[in-house]
PDB file of C-alpha atoms in Angstrom:
ATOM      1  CA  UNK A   1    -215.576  44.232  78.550  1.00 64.00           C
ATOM      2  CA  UNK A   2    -216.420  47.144  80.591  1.00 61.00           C
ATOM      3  CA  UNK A   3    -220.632  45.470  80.619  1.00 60.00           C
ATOM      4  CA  UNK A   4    -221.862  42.530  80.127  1.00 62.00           C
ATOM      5  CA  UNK A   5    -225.416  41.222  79.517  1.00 60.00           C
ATOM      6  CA  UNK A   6    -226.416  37.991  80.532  1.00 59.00           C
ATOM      7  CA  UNK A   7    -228.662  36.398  77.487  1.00 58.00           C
ATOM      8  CA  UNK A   8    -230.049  33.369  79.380  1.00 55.00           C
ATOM      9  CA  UNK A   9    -233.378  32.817  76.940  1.00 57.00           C
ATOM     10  CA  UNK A  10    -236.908  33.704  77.898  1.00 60.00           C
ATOM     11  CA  UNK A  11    -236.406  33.878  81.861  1.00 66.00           C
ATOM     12  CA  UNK A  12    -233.572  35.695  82.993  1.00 69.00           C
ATOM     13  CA  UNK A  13    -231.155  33.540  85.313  1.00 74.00           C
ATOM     14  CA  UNK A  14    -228.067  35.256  87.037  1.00 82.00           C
ATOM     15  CA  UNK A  15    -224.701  34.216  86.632  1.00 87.00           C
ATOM     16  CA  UNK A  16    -223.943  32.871  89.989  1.00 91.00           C
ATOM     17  CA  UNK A  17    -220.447  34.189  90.139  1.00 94.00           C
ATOM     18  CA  UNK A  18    -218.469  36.821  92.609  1.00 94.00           C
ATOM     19  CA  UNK A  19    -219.645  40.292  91.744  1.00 93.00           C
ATOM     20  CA  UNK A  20    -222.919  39.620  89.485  1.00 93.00           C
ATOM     21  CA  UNK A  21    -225.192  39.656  92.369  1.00 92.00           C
ATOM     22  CA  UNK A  22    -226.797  42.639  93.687  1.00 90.00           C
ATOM     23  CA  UNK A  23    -225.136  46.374  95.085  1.00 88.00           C
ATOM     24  CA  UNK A  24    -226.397  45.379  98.436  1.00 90.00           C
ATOM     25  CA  UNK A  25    -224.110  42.158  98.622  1.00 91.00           C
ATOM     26  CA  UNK A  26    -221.393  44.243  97.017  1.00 90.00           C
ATOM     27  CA  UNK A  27    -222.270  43.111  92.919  1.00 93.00           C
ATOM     28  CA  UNK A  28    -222.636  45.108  89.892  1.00 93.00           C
ATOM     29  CA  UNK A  29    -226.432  43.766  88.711  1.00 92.00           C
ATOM     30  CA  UNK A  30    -227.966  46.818  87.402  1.00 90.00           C
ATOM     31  CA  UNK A  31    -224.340  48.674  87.782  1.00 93.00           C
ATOM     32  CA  UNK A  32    -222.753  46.574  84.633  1.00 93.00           C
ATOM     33  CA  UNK A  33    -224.216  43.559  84.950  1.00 92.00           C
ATOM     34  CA  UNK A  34    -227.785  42.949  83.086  1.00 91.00           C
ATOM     35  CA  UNK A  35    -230.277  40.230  81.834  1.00 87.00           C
ATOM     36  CA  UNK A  36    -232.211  42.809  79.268  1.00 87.00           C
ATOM     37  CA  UNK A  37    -229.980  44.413  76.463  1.00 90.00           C
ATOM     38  CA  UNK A  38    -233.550  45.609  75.176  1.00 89.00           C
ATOM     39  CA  UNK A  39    -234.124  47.468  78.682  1.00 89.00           C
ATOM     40  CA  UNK A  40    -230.226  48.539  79.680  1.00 91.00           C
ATOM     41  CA  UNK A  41    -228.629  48.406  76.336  1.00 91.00           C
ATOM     42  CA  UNK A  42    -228.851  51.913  75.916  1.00 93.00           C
ATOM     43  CA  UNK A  43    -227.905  53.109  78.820  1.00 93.00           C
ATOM     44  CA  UNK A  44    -225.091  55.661  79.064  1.00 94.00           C
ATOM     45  CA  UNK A  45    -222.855  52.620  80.790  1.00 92.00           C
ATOM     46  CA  UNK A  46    -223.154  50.912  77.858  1.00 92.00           C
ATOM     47  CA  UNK A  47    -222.744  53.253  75.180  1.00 94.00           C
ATOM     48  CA  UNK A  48    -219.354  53.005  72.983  1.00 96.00           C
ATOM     49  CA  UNK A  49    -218.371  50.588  75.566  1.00 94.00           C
ATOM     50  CA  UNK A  50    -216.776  46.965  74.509  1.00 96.00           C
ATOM     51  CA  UNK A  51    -219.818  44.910  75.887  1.00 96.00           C
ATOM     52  CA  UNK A  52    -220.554  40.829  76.722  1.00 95.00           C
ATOM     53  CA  UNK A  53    -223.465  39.003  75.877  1.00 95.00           C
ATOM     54  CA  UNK A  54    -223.324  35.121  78.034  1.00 94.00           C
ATOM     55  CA  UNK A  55    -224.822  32.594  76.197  1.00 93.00           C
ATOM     56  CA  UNK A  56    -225.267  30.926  73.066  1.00 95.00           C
ATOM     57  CA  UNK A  57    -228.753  30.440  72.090  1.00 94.00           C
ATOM     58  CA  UNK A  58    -231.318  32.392  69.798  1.00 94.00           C
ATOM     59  CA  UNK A  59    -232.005  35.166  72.839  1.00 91.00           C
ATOM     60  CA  UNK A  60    -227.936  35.970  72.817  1.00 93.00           C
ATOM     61  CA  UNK A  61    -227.877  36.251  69.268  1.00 96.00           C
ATOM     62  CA  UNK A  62    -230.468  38.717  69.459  1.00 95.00           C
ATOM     63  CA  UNK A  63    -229.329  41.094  72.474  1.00 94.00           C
ATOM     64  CA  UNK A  64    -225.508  40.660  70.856  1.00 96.00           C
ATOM     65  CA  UNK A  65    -227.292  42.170  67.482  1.00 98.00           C
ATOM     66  CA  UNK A  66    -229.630  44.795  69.048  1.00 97.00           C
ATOM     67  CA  UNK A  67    -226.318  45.675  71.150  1.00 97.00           C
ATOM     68  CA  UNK A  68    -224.519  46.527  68.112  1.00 98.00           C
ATOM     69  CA  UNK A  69    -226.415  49.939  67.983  1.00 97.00           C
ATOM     70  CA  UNK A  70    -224.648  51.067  71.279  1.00 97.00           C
ATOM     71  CA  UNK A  71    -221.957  49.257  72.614  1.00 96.00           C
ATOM     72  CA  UNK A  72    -218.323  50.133  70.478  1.00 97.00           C
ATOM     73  CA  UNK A  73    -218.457  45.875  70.221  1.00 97.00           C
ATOM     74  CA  UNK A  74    -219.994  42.607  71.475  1.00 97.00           C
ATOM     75  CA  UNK A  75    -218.428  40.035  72.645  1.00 97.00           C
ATOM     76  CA  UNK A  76    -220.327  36.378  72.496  1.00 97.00           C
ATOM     77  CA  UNK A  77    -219.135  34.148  75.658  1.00 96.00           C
ATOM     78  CA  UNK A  78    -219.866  30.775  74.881  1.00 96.00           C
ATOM     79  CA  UNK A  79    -219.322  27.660  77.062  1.00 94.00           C
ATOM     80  CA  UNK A  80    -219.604  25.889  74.171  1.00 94.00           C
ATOM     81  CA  UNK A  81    -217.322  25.200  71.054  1.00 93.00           C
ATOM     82  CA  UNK A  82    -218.239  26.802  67.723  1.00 90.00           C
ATOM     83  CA  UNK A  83    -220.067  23.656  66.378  1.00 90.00           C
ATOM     84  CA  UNK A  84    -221.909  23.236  69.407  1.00 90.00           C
ATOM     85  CA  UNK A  85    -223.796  26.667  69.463  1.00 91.00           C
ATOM     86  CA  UNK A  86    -227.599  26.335  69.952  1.00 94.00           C
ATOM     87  CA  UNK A  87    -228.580  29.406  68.168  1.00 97.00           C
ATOM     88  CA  UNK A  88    -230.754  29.022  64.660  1.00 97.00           C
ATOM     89  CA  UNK A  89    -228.370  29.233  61.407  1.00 96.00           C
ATOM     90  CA  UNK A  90    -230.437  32.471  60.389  1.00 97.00           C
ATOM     91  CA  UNK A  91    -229.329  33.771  64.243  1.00 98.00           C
ATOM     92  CA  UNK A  92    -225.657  32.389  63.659  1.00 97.00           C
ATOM     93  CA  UNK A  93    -225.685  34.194  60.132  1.00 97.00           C
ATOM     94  CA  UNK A  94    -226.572  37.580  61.516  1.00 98.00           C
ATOM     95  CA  UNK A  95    -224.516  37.504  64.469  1.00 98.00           C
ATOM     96  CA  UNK A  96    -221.110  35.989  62.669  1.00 98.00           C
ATOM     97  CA  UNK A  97    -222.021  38.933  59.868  1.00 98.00           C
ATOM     98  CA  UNK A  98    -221.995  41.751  61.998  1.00 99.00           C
ATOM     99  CA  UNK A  99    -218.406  43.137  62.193  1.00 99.00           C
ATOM    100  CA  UNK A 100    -219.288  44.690  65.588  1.00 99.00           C
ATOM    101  CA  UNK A 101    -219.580  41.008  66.978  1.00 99.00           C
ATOM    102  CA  UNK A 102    -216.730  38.655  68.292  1.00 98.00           C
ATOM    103  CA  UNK A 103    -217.136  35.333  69.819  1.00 98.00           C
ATOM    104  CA  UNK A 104    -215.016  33.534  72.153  1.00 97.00           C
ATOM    105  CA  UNK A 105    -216.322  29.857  72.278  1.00 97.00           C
ATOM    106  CA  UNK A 106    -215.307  27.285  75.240  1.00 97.00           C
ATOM    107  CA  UNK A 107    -214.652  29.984  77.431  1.00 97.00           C
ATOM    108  CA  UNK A 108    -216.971  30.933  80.671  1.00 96.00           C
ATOM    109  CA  UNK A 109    -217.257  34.053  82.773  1.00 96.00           C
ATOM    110  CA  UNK A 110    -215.925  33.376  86.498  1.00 96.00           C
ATOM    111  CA  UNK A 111    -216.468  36.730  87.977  1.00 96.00           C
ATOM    112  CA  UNK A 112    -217.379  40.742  87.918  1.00 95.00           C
ATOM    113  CA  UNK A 113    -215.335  43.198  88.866  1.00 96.00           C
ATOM    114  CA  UNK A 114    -215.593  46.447  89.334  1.00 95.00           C
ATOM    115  CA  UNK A 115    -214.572  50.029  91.089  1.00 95.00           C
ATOM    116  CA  UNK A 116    -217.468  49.728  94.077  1.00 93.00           C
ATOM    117  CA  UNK A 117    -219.481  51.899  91.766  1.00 94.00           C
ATOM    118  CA  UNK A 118    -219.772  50.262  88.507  1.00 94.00           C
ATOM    119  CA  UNK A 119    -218.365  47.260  86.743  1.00 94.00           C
ATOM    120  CA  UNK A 120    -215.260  47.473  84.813  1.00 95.00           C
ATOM    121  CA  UNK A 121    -214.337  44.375  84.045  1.00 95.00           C
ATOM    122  CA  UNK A 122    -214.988  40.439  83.637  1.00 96.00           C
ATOM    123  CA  UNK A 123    -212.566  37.471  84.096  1.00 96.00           C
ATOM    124  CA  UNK A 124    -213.332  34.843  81.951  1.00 97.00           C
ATOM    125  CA  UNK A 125    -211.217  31.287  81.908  1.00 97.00           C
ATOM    126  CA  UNK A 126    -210.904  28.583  79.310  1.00 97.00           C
ATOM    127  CA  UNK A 127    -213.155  25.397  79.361  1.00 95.00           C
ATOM    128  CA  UNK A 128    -211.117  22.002  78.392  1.00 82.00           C
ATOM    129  CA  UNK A 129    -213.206  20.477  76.348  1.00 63.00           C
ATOM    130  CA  UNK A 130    -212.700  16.346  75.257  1.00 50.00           C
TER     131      UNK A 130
END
């Protein structure tokens, strides 16, 4: 994904990962990297751009759907596996309905990366799960 919003519920909380902190200590927040999809979603980086929404509660749900007005897709990154997502079956519904959204459970983001300027991309690696 070329974006990615963070959906961390009612506070925002940064990912603490390489290139999600601030331009100042050479990160993309506010240069790719968001908390507010209601604020940044449509912004002109994020528009018919492949976008990521972290997390899989009720507020994730939400910013993937609202996201689906601008970004060409959302993608869902979930630490969690499908069963385990915290989001409220009507949230669930919605988001698995939209054909705009993907999900890609047990995975995490592990850094940002981008071209000094703005973000480009996100690494993301597999979780094991038992």
């Amino acid at each position: 994904a070329a974006s990615v919003i963070v959906a961390t519920g009612a506070t925002a909380r940064r990912m603490n990962i390489p290139g999600a902190q601030d331009a100042k200590a050479g990160g993309y927040w506010s240069r790719g990297v968001s908390a507010c999809a209601v604020c940044d979603g449509a912004l002109p980086i994020f528009r018919n751009q492949p976008v990521a929404v972290v997390g899989g509660g009720d507020a994730a749900m939400e910013e993937a759907l609202l996201l689906t007005k601008y970004a060409s897709k959302v993608i869902v990154i979930v630490r969690r596996n499908a069963s385990a997502l915290r989001a409220s079956h009507i949230m669930r519904q919605r988001a698995f309905a939209s054909p705009k959204i993907e999900f890609l459970f047990s995975h995490m983001v592990v850094e940002a990366r981008g071209d000094g300027r703005l973000l480009q991309s996100i690494l993301v690696r597999a979780l094991n799960e038992h």
